[in-house]
PDB file of C-alpha atoms in Angstrom:
ATOM      1  CA  MET A  41      24.495  94.074-104.635  1.00  0.00           C
ATOM      2  CA  THR A  42      27.556  96.255-104.878  1.00  0.00           C
ATOM      3  CA  VAL A  43      30.772  95.388-106.648  1.00  0.00           C
ATOM      4  CA  ARG A  44      34.100  96.070-105.047  1.00  0.00           C
ATOM      5  CA  PRO A  45      37.541  95.906-106.628  1.00  0.00           C
ATOM      6  CA  ALA A  46      39.612  92.805-106.048  1.00  0.00           C
ATOM      7  CA  THR A  47      41.509  92.849-102.783  1.00  0.00           C
ATOM      8  CA  PRO A  48      45.147  91.779-102.408  1.00  0.00           C
ATOM      9  CA  VAL A  49      43.840  88.443-101.068  1.00  0.00           C
ATOM     10  CA  ASP A  50      41.667  88.019-104.184  1.00  0.00           C
ATOM     11  CA  ARG A  51      44.683  88.677-106.381  1.00  0.00           C
ATOM     12  CA  VAL A  52      46.831  86.126-104.538  1.00  0.00           C
ATOM     13  CA  LEU A  53      44.124  83.470-104.803  1.00  0.00           C
ATOM     14  CA  ILE A  54      43.613  84.191-108.508  1.00  0.00           C
ATOM     15  CA  ALA A  55      47.376  84.041-109.111  1.00  0.00           C
ATOM     16  CA  ALA A  56      47.383  80.618-107.426  1.00  0.00           C
ATOM     17  CA  LEU A  57      45.160  79.369-110.254  1.00  0.00           C
ATOM     18  CA  PHE A  58      48.117  79.956-112.579  1.00  0.00           C
ATOM     19  CA  VAL A  59      51.045  79.230-110.271  1.00  0.00           C
ATOM     20  CA  ALA A  60      50.045  76.020-108.457  1.00  0.00           C
ATOM     21  CA  PRO A  61      49.447  73.821-111.505  1.00  0.00           C
ATOM     22  CA  VAL A  62      52.596  75.098-113.259  1.00  0.00           C
ATOM     23  CA  ILE A  63      54.800  74.318-110.254  1.00  0.00           C
ATOM     24  CA  TYR A  64      53.235  70.879-109.959  1.00  0.00           C
ATOM     25  CA  LEU A  65      53.698  70.275-113.694  1.00  0.00           C
ATOM     26  CA  ILE A  66      57.408  71.003-113.226  1.00  0.00           C
ATOM     27  CA  ALA A  67      57.479  68.494-110.349  1.00  0.00           C
ATOM     28  CA  ASP A  68      55.877  65.753-112.410  1.00  0.00           C
ATOM     29  CA  VAL A  69      58.092  66.429-115.431  1.00  0.00           C
ATOM     30  CA  LEU A  70      61.080  66.038-113.108  1.00  0.00           C
ATOM     31  CA  TYR A  71      59.619  62.851-111.607  1.00  0.00           C
ATOM     32  CA  ALA A  72      58.984  61.450-115.090  1.00  0.00           C
ATOM     33  CA  VAL A  73      62.514  62.244-116.267  1.00  0.00           C
ATOM     34  CA  ARG A  74      64.575  61.699-113.110  1.00  0.00           C
ATOM     35  CA  GLY A  75      62.562  59.089-111.192  1.00  0.00           C
ATOM     36  CA  TRP A  76      59.917  59.026-108.501  1.00  0.00           C
ATOM     37  CA  ASP A  77      62.480  59.361-105.704  1.00  0.00           C
ATOM     38  CA  ASP A  78      64.137  62.519-107.059  1.00  0.00           C
ATOM     39  CA  SER A  79      64.781  65.179-104.419  1.00  0.00           C
ATOM     40  CA  LEU A  80      64.525  68.161-106.789  1.00  0.00           C
ATOM     41  CA  ALA A  81      61.166  66.926-108.056  1.00  0.00           C
ATOM     42  CA  ALA A  82      60.089  66.529-104.434  1.00  0.00           C
ATOM     43  CA  VAL A  83      61.001  70.142-103.654  1.00  0.00           C
ATOM     44  CA  PHE A  84      58.777  71.311-106.521  1.00  0.00           C
ATOM     45  CA  HIS A  85      56.143  68.825-105.324  1.00  0.00           C
ATOM     46  CA  VAL A  86      56.057  70.395-101.848  1.00  0.00           C
ATOM     47  CA  LEU A  87      55.983  73.925-103.285  1.00  0.00           C
ATOM     48  CA  GLY A  88      53.256  73.005-105.777  1.00  0.00           C
ATOM     49  CA  ALA A  89      51.209  71.223-103.119  1.00  0.00           C
ATOM     50  CA  THR A  90      51.480  74.293-100.900  1.00  0.00           C
ATOM     51  CA  ALA A  91      50.385  76.560-103.752  1.00  0.00           C
ATOM     52  CA  TYR A  92      47.418  74.233-104.329  1.00  0.00           C
ATOM     53  CA  ILE A  93      46.226  75.160-100.834  1.00  0.00           C
ATOM     54  CA  LEU A  94      45.710  78.722-102.076  1.00  0.00           C
ATOM     55  CA  LEU A  95      44.098  77.447-105.279  1.00  0.00           C
ATOM     56  CA  MET A  96      41.681  75.367-103.215  1.00  0.00           C
ATOM     57  CA  LEU A  97      40.783  78.426-101.156  1.00  0.00           C
ATOM     58  CA  ARG A  98      39.946  80.263-104.388  1.00  0.00           C
ATOM     59  CA  LEU A  99      37.649  77.400-105.408  1.00  0.00           C
ATOM     60  CA  VAL A 100      35.991  77.525-101.983  1.00  0.00           C
ATOM     61  CA  ALA A 101      35.436  81.267-102.469  1.00  0.00           C
ATOM     62  CA  LEU A 102      33.748  80.558-105.812  1.00  0.00           C
ATOM     63  CA  GLY A 103      31.471  77.957-104.236  1.00  0.00           C
ATOM     64  CA  ARG A 104      28.377  78.260-102.118  1.00  0.00           C
ATOM     65  CA  GLY A 105      26.725  76.426 -99.264  1.00  0.00           C
ATOM     66  CA  ALA A 106      27.457  72.905 -98.110  1.00  0.00           C
ATOM     67  CA  LEU A 107      29.515  72.007-101.191  1.00  0.00           C
ATOM     68  CA  ALA A 108      31.964  74.836-100.486  1.00  0.00           C
ATOM     69  CA  ALA A 109      32.182  73.746 -96.840  1.00  0.00           C
ATOM     70  CA  VAL A 110      32.884  70.133 -97.845  1.00  0.00           C
ATOM     71  CA  LEU A 111      35.512  71.324-100.321  1.00  0.00           C
ATOM     72  CA  LEU A 112      37.194  73.330 -97.557  1.00  0.00           C
ATOM     73  CA  VAL A 113      37.448  70.307 -95.226  1.00  0.00           C
ATOM     74  CA  VAL A 114      38.397  67.803 -97.928  1.00  0.00           C
ATOM     75  CA  GLY A 115      40.832  70.322 -99.393  1.00  0.00           C
ATOM     76  CA  ALA A 116      42.581  70.764 -96.042  1.00  0.00           C
ATOM     77  CA  LEU A 117      42.977  66.992 -95.724  1.00  0.00           C
ATOM     78  CA  GLY A 118      44.123  66.743 -99.338  1.00  0.00           C
ATOM     79  CA  ALA A 119      46.682  69.487 -98.822  1.00  0.00           C
ATOM     80  CA  ALA A 120      48.091  67.646 -95.816  1.00  0.00           C
ATOM     81  CA  GLY A 121      48.362  64.430 -97.806  1.00  0.00           C
ATOM     82  CA  ASN A 122      49.844  66.064-100.870  1.00  0.00           C
ATOM     83  CA  VAL A 123      52.504  67.928 -98.895  1.00  0.00           C
ATOM     84  CA  ALA A 124      53.222  64.752 -96.885  1.00  0.00           C
ATOM     85  CA  TYR A 125      53.876  62.774-100.065  1.00  0.00           C
ATOM     86  CA  GLY A 126      56.340  65.440-101.211  1.00  0.00           C
ATOM     87  CA  PHE A 127      58.236  65.298 -97.930  1.00  0.00           C
ATOM     88  CA  ASN A 128      58.085  61.508 -98.047  1.00  0.00           C
ATOM     89  CA  THR A 129      59.901  61.648-101.382  1.00  0.00           C
ATOM     90  CA  ILE A 130      62.536  63.932 -99.892  1.00  0.00           C
ATOM     91  CA  HIS A 131      63.037  61.390 -97.099  1.00  0.00           C
ATOM     92  CA  VAL A 132      63.251  58.501 -99.575  1.00  0.00           C
ATOM     93  CA  SER A 133      65.806  60.428-101.659  1.00  0.00           C
ATOM     94  CA  LEU A 134      67.950  60.659 -98.517  1.00  0.00           C
ATOM     95  CA  GLY A 135      67.725  56.910 -97.935  1.00  0.00           C
ATOM     96  CA  ASP A 136      65.015  57.002 -95.276  1.00  0.00           C
ATOM     97  CA  THR A 137      62.002  54.698 -94.978  1.00  0.00           C
ATOM     98  CA  ASP A 138      59.269  55.115 -97.567  1.00  0.00           C
ATOM     99  CA  LEU A 139      56.092  55.758 -95.578  1.00  0.00           C
ATOM    100  CA  VAL A 140      54.020  54.199 -98.336  1.00  0.00           C
ATOM    101  CA  ASP A 141      55.678  50.844 -97.605  1.00  0.00           C
ATOM    102  CA  ALA A 142      55.673  51.242 -93.817  1.00  0.00           C
ATOM    103  CA  SER A 143      52.999  50.129 -91.389  1.00  0.00           C
ATOM    104  CA  GLY A 144      51.402  51.594 -88.285  1.00  0.00           C
ATOM    105  CA  ALA A 145      51.130  55.358 -88.068  1.00  0.00           C
ATOM    106  CA  ALA A 146      52.842  55.712 -91.464  1.00  0.00           C
ATOM    107  CA  THR A 147      49.719  54.393 -93.171  1.00  0.00           C
ATOM    108  CA  LEU A 148      48.058  57.749 -92.490  1.00  0.00           C
ATOM    109  CA  ILE A 149      49.760  59.106 -95.608  1.00  0.00           C
ATOM    110  CA  LYS A 150      47.710  56.863 -97.923  1.00  0.00           C
ATOM    111  CA  PRO A 151      44.169  58.063 -97.155  1.00  0.00           C
ATOM    112  CA  LEU A 152      45.314  61.667 -96.792  1.00  0.00           C
ATOM    113  CA  GLY A 153      46.918  61.448-100.223  1.00  0.00           C
ATOM    114  CA  LEU A 154      43.636  60.379-101.782  1.00  0.00           C
ATOM    115  CA  PHE A 155      41.907  63.499-100.486  1.00  0.00           C
ATOM    116  CA  PHE A 156      43.883  65.602-102.996  1.00  0.00           C
ATOM    117  CA  PRO A 157      42.275  64.174-106.151  1.00  0.00           C
ATOM    118  CA  LEU A 158      38.941  64.250-104.304  1.00  0.00           C
ATOM    119  CA  THR A 159      39.582  67.970-103.760  1.00  0.00           C
ATOM    120  CA  LEU A 160      39.995  68.372-107.525  1.00  0.00           C
ATOM    121  CA  LEU A 161      36.771  66.455-108.180  1.00  0.00           C
ATOM    122  CA  LEU A 162      34.871  68.597-105.691  1.00  0.00           C
ATOM    123  CA  GLY A 163      36.431  71.646-107.356  1.00  0.00           C
ATOM    124  CA  ALA A 164      34.851  70.515-110.623  1.00  0.00           C
ATOM    125  CA  ALA A 165      31.493  70.271-108.864  1.00  0.00           C
ATOM    126  CA  VAL A 166      31.896  73.802-107.485  1.00  0.00           C
ATOM    127  CA  LEU A 167      32.821  75.196-110.905  1.00  0.00           C
ATOM    128  CA  ARG A 168      29.967  73.525-112.812  1.00  0.00           C
ATOM    129  CA  ARG A 169      27.690  76.561-112.392  1.00  0.00           C
ATOM    130  CA  THR A 170      30.181  79.277-113.293  1.00  0.00           C
ATOM    131  CA  GLN A 171      32.663  77.848-115.803  1.00  0.00           C
ATOM    132  CA  PRO A 172      32.492  76.526-119.355  1.00  0.00           C
ATOM    133  CA  LEU A 173      31.592  72.840-119.527  1.00  0.00           C
ATOM    134  CA  TRP A 174      34.945  71.813-121.009  1.00  0.00           C
ATOM    135  CA  THR A 175      36.834  73.123-117.956  1.00  0.00           C
ATOM    136  CA  VAL A 176      34.563  71.248-115.568  1.00  0.00           C
ATOM    137  CA  VAL A 177      34.852  68.005-117.562  1.00  0.00           C
ATOM    138  CA  LEU A 178      38.624  68.328-117.956  1.00  0.00           C
ATOM    139  CA  LEU A 179      39.033  68.967-114.221  1.00  0.00           C
ATOM    140  CA  ALA A 180      36.842  65.964-113.367  1.00  0.00           C
ATOM    141  CA  VAL A 181      38.764  63.677-115.736  1.00  0.00           C
ATOM    142  CA  ALA A 182      42.104  64.955-114.394  1.00  0.00           C
ATOM    143  CA  SER A 183      40.939  64.301-110.820  1.00  0.00           C
ATOM    144  CA  LEU A 184      40.150  60.685-111.715  1.00  0.00           C
ATOM    145  CA  ALA A 185      43.400  60.175-113.636  1.00  0.00           C
ATOM    146  CA  TRP A 186      45.516  61.758-110.871  1.00  0.00           C
ATOM    147  CA  PRO A 187      45.607  58.748-108.520  1.00  0.00           C
ATOM    148  CA  VAL A 188      46.120  56.332-111.422  1.00  0.00           C
ATOM    149  CA  ALA A 189      49.171  58.294-112.585  1.00  0.00           C
ATOM    150  CA  HIS A 190      50.654  58.854-109.141  1.00  0.00           C
ATOM    151  CA  ILE A 191      49.937  55.534-107.442  1.00  0.00           C
ATOM    152  CA  ALA A 192      51.221  53.555-110.430  1.00  0.00           C
ATOM    153  CA  ASN A 193      54.071  56.040-111.066  1.00  0.00           C
ATOM    154  CA  ILE A 194      53.130  56.547-114.724  1.00  0.00           C
ATOM    155  CA  GLY A 195      55.230  59.580-115.626  1.00  0.00           C
ATOM    156  CA  TRP A 196      53.668  60.467-118.984  1.00  0.00           C
ATOM    157  CA  LEU A 197      50.163  60.287-117.500  1.00  0.00           C
ATOM    158  CA  ALA A 198      51.148  62.437-114.514  1.00  0.00           C
ATOM    159  CA  VAL A 199      52.552  65.040-116.899  1.00  0.00           C
ATOM    160  CA  ALA A 200      49.413  64.896-119.062  1.00  0.00           C
ATOM    161  CA  VAL A 201      47.166  65.270-116.006  1.00  0.00           C
ATOM    162  CA  ASN A 202      49.101  68.300-114.817  1.00  0.00           C
ATOM    163  CA  ALA A 203      49.126  69.861-118.294  1.00  0.00           C
ATOM    164  CA  ALA A 204      45.333  69.493-118.247  1.00  0.00           C
ATOM    165  CA  LEU A 205      45.232  71.158-114.823  1.00  0.00           C
ATOM    166  CA  VAL A 206      47.359  74.062-116.094  1.00  0.00           C
ATOM    167  CA  ALA A 207      44.895  74.601-118.955  1.00  0.00           C
ATOM    168  CA  THR A 208      41.848  74.168-116.738  1.00  0.00           C
ATOM    169  CA  PHE A 209      42.866  76.526-113.961  1.00  0.00           C
ATOM    170  CA  ALA A 210      44.235  79.149-116.351  1.00  0.00           C
ATOM    171  CA  ALA A 211      40.838  79.145-118.063  1.00  0.00           C
ATOM    172  CA  VAL A 212      39.102  79.461-114.677  1.00  0.00           C
ATOM    173  CA  ALA A 213      41.341  82.398-113.755  1.00  0.00           C
ATOM    174  CA  LEU A 214      40.657  84.119-117.070  1.00  0.00           C
ATOM    175  CA  HIS A 215      36.930  83.386-117.004  1.00  0.00           C
ATOM    176  CA  THR A 216      36.357  84.464-113.395  1.00  0.00           C
ATOM    177  CA  PRO A 217      36.261  88.214-112.839  1.00  0.00           C
ATOM    178  CA  ALA A 218      38.723  89.620-110.335  1.00  0.00           C
ATOM    179  CA  GLU A 219      35.818  91.493-108.783  1.00  0.00           C
ATOM    180  CA  HIS A 220      33.003  89.878-106.921  1.00  0.00           C
ATOM    181  CA  GLY A 221      29.771  90.958-105.363  1.00  0.00           C
ATOM    182  CA  GLU A 222      29.293  91.860-101.782  1.00  0.00           C
ATOM    183  CA  ALA A 223      25.861  91.542-100.253  1.00  0.00           C
TER     184      ALA A 223
END
C-alpha cells in the first residue's frame, strides 16, 4: 500500500468536519434565541445542512463496504430533508404555509427530515473502528437527541446537541490523517 498526500478534495472534506457543525450550531443558537421561525437562523440552517453533505461524504470515505454504501444513500436523503426544513423555515418566516402542518405532498418533508439524524447514527457506526470510543458514543447520543430537540423545538437541547457535534467532528478531523492509503 502506498500513501499519497491529501488531495484538494480530501482537504475540503476534512474542513467540512469543522465547518458544518459550527454553522449548524450558529443556526440553532439563533433558533433558540430568536424563535423557530427566524429567517436568519434558517439561512444558517440551509448553509449548515449543505455543509453537512460534504461532512457526510467524508464519513463515507472513511467507511468500507455495505455500511458506507448505506450511509451514502441515507445521507443523501437526510441532506435533502435537512435542507428542505431550512427552506421551510424561510417560507414560514415570510408568512407561507408550514409544510410540517400541511398534508398531501408536503408530508414528504417529515420522513426525509428523519434521515438526517439516521445519517449521524450511521456515521457513528462507520467511525467505531477508527475513532476513540468517546467520539463514537457522543455522536450516537447526539444523533438520538437530534430529533427530540428539533421536533419538540427545545432550543437548549438543540444547542447542546450541536455543541457535541462540533466537539465530535473536530476530534474526528484531528484524529484522522489527511493522507490515506491507495491500493
